[in-house]
Tab-separated table of C-alpha atoms in Angstrom:
chain	number	residue	atom	x	y	z
Z	1	MET	CA	-1.300	-10.798	22.609
Z	2	ALA	CA	-4.368	-8.811	23.865
Z	3	ASP	CA	-5.410	-8.365	20.107
Z	4	ILE	CA	-5.032	-12.143	19.282
Z	5	ASN	CA	-7.008	-13.130	22.008
Z	6	GLU	CA	-9.682	-10.437	21.428
Z	7	ASP	CA	-9.974	-11.757	17.776
Z	8	ALA	CA	-10.213	-15.275	19.289
Z	9	ALA	CA	-13.233	-14.393	21.360
Z	10	PHE	CA	-14.985	-12.545	18.731
Z	11	GLU	CA	-14.721	-15.386	16.427
Z	12	SER	CA	-16.048	-17.951	19.167
Z	13	ILE	CA	-19.461	-16.022	19.049
Z	14	LEU	CA	-19.687	-15.251	15.457
Z	15	PRO	CA	-20.422	-17.884	13.147
Z	16	ILE	CA	-17.705	-18.362	10.273
Z	17	GLY	CA	-19.681	-20.374	7.963
Z	18	ARG	CA	-18.915	-23.647	6.462
Z	19	VAL	CA	-15.596	-25.243	7.329
Z	20	ALA	CA	-13.466	-25.086	4.205
Z	21	SER	CA	-13.310	-28.210	1.839
Z	22	GLU	CA	-10.159	-29.492	0.807
Z	23	SER	CA	-10.618	-27.797	-2.587
Z	24	ALA	CA	-10.530	-24.424	-0.819
Z	25	ARG	CA	-7.774	-25.265	1.273
Z	26	SER	CA	-5.748	-25.816	-1.688
Z	27	LEU	CA	-6.169	-22.401	-3.088
Z	28	ASP	CA	-3.203	-20.931	-1.006
Z	29	GLY	CA	-0.299	-19.425	-3.073
Z	30	SER	CA	0.126	-19.953	-6.562
Z	31	GLU	CA	-3.207	-21.917	-7.187
Z	32	GLY	CA	-5.357	-19.621	-5.360
Z	33	ARG	CA	-3.661	-16.815	-7.458
Z	34	ARG	CA	-4.145	-18.322	-10.757
Z	35	ASN	CA	-8.211	-18.938	-9.842
Z	36	VAL	CA	-8.420	-15.387	-9.139
Z	37	GLU	CA	-6.677	-13.991	-12.095
Z	38	ALA	CA	-8.748	-16.304	-14.381
Z	39	VAL	CA	-11.987	-14.744	-12.951
Z	40	LEU	CA	-10.457	-11.233	-12.909
Z	41	SER	CA	-9.427	-11.369	-16.740
Z	42	ARG	CA	-13.135	-11.811	-17.621
Z	43	GLN	CA	-15.375	-8.913	-18.366
Z	44	ASP	CA	-18.490	-10.443	-16.666
Z	45	ILE	CA	-17.282	-9.655	-12.980
Z	46	HIS	CA	-16.101	-6.246	-13.796
Z	47	LYS	CA	-19.441	-5.139	-15.497
Z	48	LYS	CA	-21.302	-6.764	-12.166
Z	49	TRP	CA	-19.267	-4.406	-10.243
Z	50	ILE	CA	-19.583	-1.257	-12.226
Z	51	GLU	CA	-23.326	-1.981	-12.283
Z	52	ASN	CA	-23.521	-2.373	-8.391
Z	53	TYR	CA	-21.287	0.257	-7.231
Z	54	ARG	CA	-20.472	2.694	-9.997
Z	55	ASN	CA	-23.984	4.205	-10.300
Z	56	PRO	CA	-25.466	7.544	-9.747
Z	57	ASP	CA	-27.124	5.979	-6.433
Z	58	ASN	CA	-23.604	6.017	-4.734
Z	59	GLU	CA	-22.508	9.361	-5.822
Z	60	GLU	CA	-23.482	11.269	-2.773
Z	61	PHE	CA	-21.510	8.784	-0.707
Z	62	TYR	CA	-18.151	8.476	-2.861
Z	63	ASN	CA	-18.231	12.493	-3.130
Z	64	GLY	CA	-18.236	12.848	0.635
Z	65	ALA	CA	-15.746	10.075	1.118
Z	66	PHE	CA	-13.174	11.320	-1.610
Z	67	ALA	CA	-13.761	15.165	-0.233
Z	68	ARG	CA	-12.632	13.939	3.302
Z	69	ILE	CA	-9.858	11.998	1.799
Z	70	CYS	CA	-8.739	14.961	-0.127
Z	71	ASP	CA	-8.618	16.901	2.975
Z	72	VAL	CA	-6.100	14.767	4.734
Z	73	VAL	CA	-4.057	14.070	1.793
Z	74	GLY	CA	-3.760	17.868	1.130
Z	75	PRO	CA	-3.699	19.866	-2.092
Z	76	PRO	CA	-2.763	18.295	-5.423
Z	77	GLU	CA	0.541	20.430	-6.295
Z	78	GLY	CA	3.497	18.323	-6.545
Z	79	LYS	CA	1.351	15.121	-5.772
Z	80	HIS	CA	1.789	11.929	-7.721
Z	81	MET	CA	-0.736	9.086	-6.727
Z	82	LEU	CA	-0.504	5.337	-7.589
Z	83	ASP	CA	-4.252	4.098	-7.846
Z	84	ALA	CA	-3.572	0.338	-7.371
Z	85	GLY	CA	-6.386	-1.960	-8.933
Z	86	CYS	CA	-8.186	1.220	-10.523
Z	87	GLY	CA	-10.811	-0.732	-12.184
Z	88	SER	CA	-13.015	1.210	-14.427
Z	89	LEU	CA	-11.063	4.265	-13.225
Z	90	SER	CA	-13.945	6.036	-11.539
Z	91	HIS	CA	-12.000	6.692	-8.389
Z	92	ALA	CA	-8.741	7.742	-10.270
Z	93	MET	CA	-10.766	10.425	-12.270
Z	94	ARG	CA	-12.208	11.951	-8.887
Z	95	PHE	CA	-8.744	12.825	-7.833
Z	96	ALA	CA	-7.923	13.948	-11.299
Z	97	ARG	CA	-11.087	16.269	-11.284
Z	98	ARG	CA	-9.540	17.820	-8.014
Z	99	GLY	CA	-6.217	18.310	-10.005
Z	100	TYR	CA	-4.084	15.305	-8.794
Z	101	ARG	CA	-1.649	13.347	-11.130
Z	102	LEU	CA	-2.085	9.884	-11.154
Z	103	THR	CA	-0.797	6.567	-12.350
Z	104	ALA	CA	-3.674	4.116	-12.344
Z	105	VAL	CA	-2.909	0.194	-12.686
Z	106	ASP	CA	-4.763	-2.817	-12.960
Z	107	PHE	CA	-4.214	-6.299	-13.900
Z	108	SER	CA	-7.474	-7.013	-15.830
Z	109	GLU	CA	-6.937	-5.821	-19.622
Z	110	GLY	CA	-10.759	-6.222	-20.082
Z	111	VAL	CA	-11.748	-3.535	-17.386
Z	112	LEU	CA	-8.410	-1.434	-18.573
Z	113	GLU	CA	-10.525	-1.063	-21.859
Z	114	THR	CA	-13.505	0.214	-19.833
Z	115	ALA	CA	-11.054	2.609	-18.105
Z	116	ARG	CA	-9.741	4.047	-21.494
Z	117	SER	CA	-13.366	4.428	-22.725
Z	118	ASN	CA	-14.072	6.414	-19.490
Z	119	LEU	CA	-10.953	8.538	-19.767
Z	120	ASN	CA	-11.826	9.103	-23.628
Z	121	ASP	CA	-15.180	10.638	-22.491
Z	122	GLU	CA	-13.349	13.206	-20.265
Z	123	PRO	CA	-10.170	13.952	-22.570
Z	124	ASN	CA	-9.242	16.837	-20.380
Z	125	LEU	CA	-8.119	14.474	-17.575
Z	126	SER	CA	-5.811	12.364	-20.065
Z	127	ARG	CA	-2.961	14.305	-19.263
Z	128	GLN	CA	-3.176	13.747	-15.554
Z	129	ILE	CA	-3.908	10.137	-15.713
Z	130	ALA	CA	-1.394	7.618	-16.948
Z	131	LEU	CA	-3.240	4.192	-17.259
Z	132	GLN	CA	-1.176	0.866	-17.775
Z	133	ARG	CA	-1.451	-2.900	-17.017
Z	134	GLU	CA	0.320	-4.053	-13.972
Z	135	ASP	CA	0.424	-6.935	-11.336
Z	136	ILE	CA	0.229	-5.422	-7.784
Z	137	LEU	CA	2.535	-8.216	-6.600
Z	138	ASN	CA	5.018	-7.281	-8.797
Z	139	LEU	CA	5.209	-3.349	-9.450
Z	140	PRO	CA	7.878	-2.422	-11.910
Z	141	PHE	CA	8.125	1.263	-10.038
Z	142	GLU	CA	11.019	2.172	-8.123
Z	143	ASP	CA	10.934	2.477	-4.265
Z	144	GLU	CA	9.384	5.429	-3.065
Z	145	SER	CA	8.098	6.488	-6.534
Z	146	PHE	CA	4.665	7.894	-5.206
Z	147	THR	CA	3.821	10.549	-2.845
Z	148	HIS	CA	0.424	8.524	-1.859
Z	149	VAL	CA	-1.247	5.350	-2.951
Z	150	LEU	CA	-4.951	4.502	-3.294
Z	151	CYS	CA	-6.108	0.696	-3.091
Z	152	TRP	CA	-9.744	0.915	-2.765
Z	153	GLY	CA	-11.807	-2.757	-2.513
Z	154	VAL	CA	-8.762	-4.302	-3.999
Z	155	LEU	CA	-6.973	-6.301	-1.078
Z	156	MET	CA	-9.890	-8.237	-0.600
Z	157	HIS	CA	-9.279	-10.129	-3.777
Z	158	ILE	CA	-5.575	-10.899	-3.482
Z	159	PRO	CA	-4.910	-14.295	-1.914
Z	160	ASP	CA	-1.380	-12.961	-1.096
Z	161	VAL	CA	-2.402	-9.891	0.690
Z	162	GLU	CA	0.777	-9.515	2.560
Z	163	ARG	CA	2.865	-9.625	-0.531
Z	164	ALA	CA	0.572	-6.837	-2.056
Z	165	ILE	CA	0.787	-4.635	1.327
Z	166	SER	CA	4.630	-5.008	1.210
Z	167	GLU	CA	4.586	-3.575	-2.497
Z	168	LEU	CA	2.361	-0.867	-2.182
Z	169	CYS	CA	4.416	0.314	0.988
Z	170	ARG	CA	7.635	0.009	-1.111
Z	171	VAL	CA	6.574	2.470	-3.606
Z	172	LEU	CA	5.069	4.801	-1.348
Z	173	ARG	CA	7.329	7.797	-0.383
Z	174	ASP	CA	8.064	8.679	3.372
Z	175	GLY	CA	5.402	11.241	4.620
Z	176	GLY	CA	3.127	9.960	2.001
Z	177	CYS	CA	-0.558	8.531	2.607
Z	178	PHE	CA	-1.699	5.173	1.928
Z	179	VAL	CA	-5.643	5.209	1.485
Z	180	VAL	CA	-7.361	1.864	1.895
Z	181	GLY	CA	-11.068	0.767	1.476
Z	182	GLU	CA	-12.090	-2.710	2.672
Z	183	GLY	CA	-15.136	-4.520	3.846
Z	184	SER	CA	-15.044	-5.627	7.798
Z	185	MET	CA	-15.318	-8.998	9.240
Z	186	ARG	CA	-16.813	-7.295	12.061
Z	187	SER	CA	-19.734	-5.571	10.338
Z	188	LEU	CA	-23.303	-6.585	10.868
Z	189	GLN	CA	-23.543	-7.664	7.066
Z	190	SER	CA	-20.748	-9.873	7.520
Z	191	LEU	CA	-22.070	-11.568	10.575
Z	192	VAL	CA	-25.542	-12.075	8.646
Z	193	GLN	CA	-23.864	-13.228	5.344
Z	194	ARG	CA	-21.721	-15.517	7.368
Z	195	PHE	CA	-24.824	-17.049	9.117
Z	196	LEU	CA	-26.438	-17.495	5.981
Z	197	LEU	CA	-23.721	-19.524	4.532
Z	198	SER	CA	-23.431	-21.676	7.862
Z	199	VAL	CA	-26.832	-23.088	6.860
Z	200	SER	CA	-26.478	-23.058	3.222
Z	201	SER	CA	-25.810	-26.003	1.395
Z	202	ASN	CA	-25.353	-24.625	-2.159
Z	203	GLY	CA	-22.018	-26.194	-2.621
Z	204	LYS	CA	-20.747	-23.142	-4.222
Z	205	ASP	CA	-19.096	-21.095	-1.271
Z	206	TYR	CA	-16.470	-21.804	0.966
Z	207	THR	CA	-15.300	-19.842	4.035
Z	208	ARG	CA	-12.193	-19.900	6.178
Z	209	ASN	CA	-10.640	-17.802	8.798
Z	210	THR	CA	-7.287	-16.688	8.430
Z	211	PRO	CA	-5.227	-13.840	10.220
Z	212	ALA	CA	-6.091	-11.267	7.552
Z	213	GLY	CA	-9.898	-11.834	7.628
Z	214	VAL	CA	-12.442	-14.078	6.466
Z	215	GLU	CA	-11.873	-15.493	3.178
Z	216	MET	CA	-15.168	-16.326	1.244
Z	217	TRP	CA	-14.272	-18.599	-1.941
Z	218	ARG	CA	-17.121	-18.695	-4.535
Z	219	VAL	CA	-17.137	-21.230	-7.417
Z	220	THR	CA	-17.436	-19.582	-10.815
Z	221	GLU	CA	-17.260	-20.991	-14.432
Z	222	ASP	CA	-13.793	-19.650	-14.767
Z	223	GLY	CA	-12.506	-20.811	-11.288
Z	224	MET	CA	-12.833	-19.891	-7.669
Z	225	MET	CA	-12.826	-16.036	-6.748
Z	226	LEU	CA	-11.887	-14.715	-3.361
Z	227	THR	CA	-13.774	-11.813	-1.439
Z	228	ARG	CA	-12.093	-11.260	2.054
Z	229	GLN	CA	-13.861	-9.885	4.698
Z	230	ALA	CA	-10.860	-8.029	6.599
Z	231	ASN	CA	-9.743	-8.093	9.734
Z	232	ILE	CA	-9.053	-4.488	10.341
Z	233	ARG	CA	-6.927	-4.645	13.408
Z	234	TRP	CA	-4.754	-7.075	11.640
Z	235	LEU	CA	-4.652	-4.724	8.683
Z	236	LYS	CA	-3.711	-1.998	10.865
Z	237	GLN	CA	-1.112	-3.985	12.458
Z	238	THR	CA	0.440	-5.216	9.411
Z	239	LEU	CA	0.727	-1.510	7.954
Z	240	SER	CA	2.235	-0.297	11.261
Z	241	GLY	CA	5.024	-2.977	10.643
Z	242	LYS	CA	5.862	-1.240	7.451
Z	243	GLY	CA	6.089	2.068	9.203
Z	244	LEU	CA	2.594	3.467	8.767
Z	245	VAL	CA	0.538	5.286	11.363
Z	246	VAL	CA	-3.220	5.656	11.067
Z	247	ARG	CA	-4.279	9.442	10.326
Z	248	LYS	CA	-8.020	8.773	9.886
Z	249	HIS	CA	-10.429	5.664	10.265
Z	250	TRP	CA	-13.845	6.372	8.717
Z	251	PRO	CA	-16.662	4.028	8.098
Z	252	GLY	CA	-17.807	3.599	4.394
Z	253	GLN	CA	-21.163	2.252	3.637
Z	254	PHE	CA	-22.678	0.517	6.698
Z	255	THR	CA	-24.205	-2.023	4.261
Z	256	GLU	CA	-23.992	-3.100	0.756
Z	257	LEU	CA	-27.225	-4.835	0.656
Z	258	TYR	CA	-28.580	-2.472	-2.028
Z	259	THR	CA	-26.712	-4.833	-4.453
Z	260	LYS	CA	-29.147	-7.681	-3.422
Z	261	THR	CA	-32.642	-5.986	-4.300
Z	262	SER	CA	-34.301	-4.924	-7.334
Z	263	SER	CA	-36.691	-2.735	-5.424
Z	264	PRO	CA	-35.888	0.915	-6.163
Z	265	ARG	CA	-37.420	2.095	-3.111
Z	266	ALA	CA	-35.456	-0.555	-0.899
Z	267	ARG	CA	-32.319	0.640	-2.555
Z	268	SER	CA	-33.095	4.432	-2.027
Z	269	LEU	CA	-33.717	3.447	1.677
Z	270	ILE	CA	-30.631	1.775	2.092
Z	271	HIS	CA	-28.514	4.344	0.245
Z	272	LYS	CA	-29.992	7.161	2.621
Z	273	PHE	CA	-29.049	5.078	5.607
Z	274	ASN	CA	-25.390	4.390	4.423
Z	275	ASN	CA	-25.353	8.294	3.840
Z	276	PHE	CA	-26.780	9.070	7.381
Z	277	TRP	CA	-24.292	6.521	8.941
Z	278	PHE	CA	-21.229	8.142	7.109
Z	279	GLU	CA	-22.094	11.811	7.881
Z	280	ARG	CA	-23.907	11.761	10.994
Z	281	VAL	CA	-22.935	8.509	13.116
Z	282	ASN	CA	-19.516	8.531	11.546
Z	283	SER	CA	-18.220	5.264	13.334
Z	284	PRO	CA	-16.811	2.239	11.511
Z	285	LEU	CA	-17.947	0.082	14.294
Z	286	PHE	CA	-20.375	-2.558	12.796
Z	287	SER	CA	-20.040	-0.767	9.424
Z	288	HIS	CA	-19.086	-3.144	6.575
Z	289	GLY	CA	-17.179	-0.431	4.675
Z	290	ASN	CA	-13.872	0.827	6.432
Z	291	ILE	CA	-11.778	3.597	4.949
Z	292	LEU	CA	-8.267	4.189	6.354
Z	293	VAL	CA	-5.651	6.781	5.673
Z	294	LEU	CA	-2.152	6.194	7.093
Z	295	GLN	CA	1.018	7.946	6.798
Z	296	LYS	CA	4.080	6.453	6.199
Z	297	LEU	CA	6.739	7.702	8.575
Z	298	PRO	CA	10.693	7.883	8.093
Z	299	PRO	CA	12.322	4.696	9.730
Z	300	PRO	CA	14.753	5.377	12.554
Z	301	SER	CA	18.375	6.227	11.109
Z	302	GLY	CA	19.888	3.097	9.860
Z	303	GLN	CA	16.900	0.913	9.677
Z	304	ASP	CA	16.039	1.773	5.994
Z	305	ALA	CA	16.567	-1.903	4.844
Z	306	GLY	CA	15.122	-3.677	7.636
Z	307	ARG	CA	11.618	-1.930	7.283
Z	308	ARG	CA	11.364	-3.196	3.763
């Protein structure tokens, strides 16, 4: 109860933005999923994400972050990792270069074409990465198929996030690690963004508060697209209910404002500050990016069915 009250107090002092319209409220369940799937099936949004995040300016941060993750996950021998929502395959390839074997899945056939092209550019990794189109909400794999699961920047775009979490935990082996990268609703960036939305009248953005975090719905030509700023406390509690315990909790990038400026100097300064925050301050407090590494514990004897 203390956590719930703390969340309520926090939300009372932070602007959430415009109250969601009826059209936004109707996006629960299958309608919301159809909207998001329609947007993700197009190449445009993936090209934008690749341009914004998969570029040389971000390499220092990603190299440091994945080095930390590998230290916790352990050596690659005997490991088989699922990259759920692999996108252009950049993160799966980071693990593969370190010797890990992966199955990488994504819903969008368009972005999988980019992933195949990237894999063709490094053919020595093709034996370590199996690439296939799958729906995270209905994975075809048996229970406990993977020693580890990576889900980076993906849950934020899934309306039925609890179902996605259940599926990912189902295919994770006891003792294995679940690596999650999400944006936090408690970040300074989130606070500023939501304040701007609260005074905006463009009619294309709707926000609403949910237990999982602050949902931001944007109207596009293909439908409404969801980006959720996660309630990290809720995420930890939900995963704890699936038998996972937090091993590590690090900051990701303090801000992603480098995606909003065309000035090379400004982008450079933002990246330098992000790297300083990650390496030196090393606190997820007020950081937009949060990296969680959780370990799945075996259930108490006789409780296997209840946990899942």
